[in-house]
Short mmCIF file of C-alpha atoms in Angstrom, two decimals:
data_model
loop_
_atom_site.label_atom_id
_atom_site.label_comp_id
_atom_site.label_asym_id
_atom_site.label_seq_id
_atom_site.Cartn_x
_atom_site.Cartn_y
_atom_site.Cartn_z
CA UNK A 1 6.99 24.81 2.73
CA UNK A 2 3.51 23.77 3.95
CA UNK A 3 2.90 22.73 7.72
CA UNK A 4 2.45 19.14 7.63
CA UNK A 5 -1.10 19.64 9.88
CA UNK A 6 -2.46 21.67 6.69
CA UNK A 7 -1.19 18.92 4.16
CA UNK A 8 -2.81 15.91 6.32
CA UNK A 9 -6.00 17.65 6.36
CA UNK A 10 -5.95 18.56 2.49
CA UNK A 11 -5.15 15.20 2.20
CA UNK A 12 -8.43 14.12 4.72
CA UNK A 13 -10.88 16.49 3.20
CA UNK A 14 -9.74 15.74 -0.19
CA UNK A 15 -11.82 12.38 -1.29
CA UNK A 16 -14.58 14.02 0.57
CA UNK A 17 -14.97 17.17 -1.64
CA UNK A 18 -13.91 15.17 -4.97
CA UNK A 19 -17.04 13.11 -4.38
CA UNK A 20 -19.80 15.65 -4.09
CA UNK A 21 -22.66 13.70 -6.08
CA UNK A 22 -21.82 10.36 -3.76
CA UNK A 23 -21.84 10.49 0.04
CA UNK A 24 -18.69 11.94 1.77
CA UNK A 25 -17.11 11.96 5.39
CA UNK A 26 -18.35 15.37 5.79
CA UNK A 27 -21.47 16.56 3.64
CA UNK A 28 -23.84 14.36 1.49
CA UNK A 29 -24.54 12.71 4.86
CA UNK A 30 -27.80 10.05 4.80
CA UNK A 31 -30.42 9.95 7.38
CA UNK A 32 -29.13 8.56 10.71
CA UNK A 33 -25.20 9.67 10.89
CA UNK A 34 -23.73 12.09 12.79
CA UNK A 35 -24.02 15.75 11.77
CA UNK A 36 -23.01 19.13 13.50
CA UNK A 37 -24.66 20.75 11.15
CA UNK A 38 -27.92 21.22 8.88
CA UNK A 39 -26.15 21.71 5.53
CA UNK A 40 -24.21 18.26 5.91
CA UNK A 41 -27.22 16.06 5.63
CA UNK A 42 -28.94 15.06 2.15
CA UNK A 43 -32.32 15.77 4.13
CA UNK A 44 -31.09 19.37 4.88
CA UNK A 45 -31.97 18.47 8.83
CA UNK A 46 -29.69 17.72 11.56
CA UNK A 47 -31.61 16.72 14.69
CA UNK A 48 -30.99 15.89 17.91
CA UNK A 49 -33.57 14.30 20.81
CA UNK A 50 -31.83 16.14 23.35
CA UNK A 51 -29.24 19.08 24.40
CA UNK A 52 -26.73 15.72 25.14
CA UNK A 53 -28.02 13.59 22.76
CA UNK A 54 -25.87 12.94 19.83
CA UNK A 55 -27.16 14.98 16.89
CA UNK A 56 -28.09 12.84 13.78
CA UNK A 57 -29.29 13.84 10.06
CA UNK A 58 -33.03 13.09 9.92
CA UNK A 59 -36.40 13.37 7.78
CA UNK A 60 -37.43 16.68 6.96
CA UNK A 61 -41.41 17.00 8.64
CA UNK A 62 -44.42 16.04 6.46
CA UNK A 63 -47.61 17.86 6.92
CA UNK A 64 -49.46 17.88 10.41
CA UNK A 65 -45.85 16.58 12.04
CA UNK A 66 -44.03 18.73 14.33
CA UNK A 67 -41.54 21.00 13.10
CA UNK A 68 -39.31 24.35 13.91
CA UNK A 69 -38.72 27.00 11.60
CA UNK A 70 -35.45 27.30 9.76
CA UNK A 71 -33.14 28.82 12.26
CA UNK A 72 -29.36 30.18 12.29
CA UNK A 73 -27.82 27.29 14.91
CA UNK A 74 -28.15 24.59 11.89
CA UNK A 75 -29.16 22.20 14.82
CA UNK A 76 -32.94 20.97 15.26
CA UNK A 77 -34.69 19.33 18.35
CA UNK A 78 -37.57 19.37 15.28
CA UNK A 79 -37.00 19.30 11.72
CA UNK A 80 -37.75 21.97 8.85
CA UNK A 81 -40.89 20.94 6.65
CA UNK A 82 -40.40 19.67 3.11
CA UNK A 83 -40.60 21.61 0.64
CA UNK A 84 -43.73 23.55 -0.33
CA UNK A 85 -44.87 23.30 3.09
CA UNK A 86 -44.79 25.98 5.98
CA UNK A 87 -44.18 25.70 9.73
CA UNK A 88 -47.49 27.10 11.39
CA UNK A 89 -45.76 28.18 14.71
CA UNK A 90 -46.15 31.21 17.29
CA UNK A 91 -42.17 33.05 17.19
CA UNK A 92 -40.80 34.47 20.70
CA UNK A 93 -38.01 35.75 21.64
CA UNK A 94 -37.10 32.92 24.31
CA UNK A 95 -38.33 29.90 21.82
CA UNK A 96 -35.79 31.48 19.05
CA UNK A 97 -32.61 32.34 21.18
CA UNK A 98 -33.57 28.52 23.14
CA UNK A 99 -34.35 26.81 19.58
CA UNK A 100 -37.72 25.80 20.77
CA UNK A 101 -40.39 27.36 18.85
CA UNK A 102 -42.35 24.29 17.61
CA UNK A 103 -45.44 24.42 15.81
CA UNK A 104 -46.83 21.71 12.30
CA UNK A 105 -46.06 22.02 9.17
CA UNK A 106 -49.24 23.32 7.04
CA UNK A 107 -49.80 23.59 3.26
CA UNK A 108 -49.85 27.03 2.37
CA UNK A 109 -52.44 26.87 0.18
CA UNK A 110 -55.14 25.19 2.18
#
């Protein structure tokens, strides 16, 4: 007999991981809804303005924006870089427990 919480959220969760090529409730998320995470959004960045701001799936940064580096909390006051480009920033301690080790996102190869 299964618990009739687990089969309501099997039944939730299922349209949303049948569909993984097409947005979904939970992952495949488009710039501008609500994430708690990173690895929900297309962009692969889940920002938020502030620590009570609503977090929100955003742009990755293009060269010379802002950016953080990739980080374990999923959650970014400033985005990743696209791909192929680096974030040029000075790691401490503080900045990577606090999230807020910001630098710009530089081409490697310049």
């Amino acid at each position: 007999v299964v618990p009739s919480c687990l089969l309501l959220a099997l039944m939730l969760l299922a349209p949303a991981l049948s569909a993984r090529q097409e947005r979904g409730l939970i992952f495949n998320l488009d710039i501008g809804e609500l994430c708690l995470q990173s690895a929900q959004c297309k962009s692969g960045c889940c920002h938020r303005v502030s620590g009570l701001s609503l977090a929100r799936c955003a742009p990755k940064a293009a060269e010379f924006q802002e950016c953080s580096p990739k980080s374990i909390y999923g959650v970014y006051y400033k985005c990743p870089c696209e791909s192929g480009l680096t974030c040029d920033v000075d790691k401490t301690i503080v900045g990577s427990i606090t999230n807020s080790d910001f630098g710009a996102c530089r081409d490697p190869q310049d």
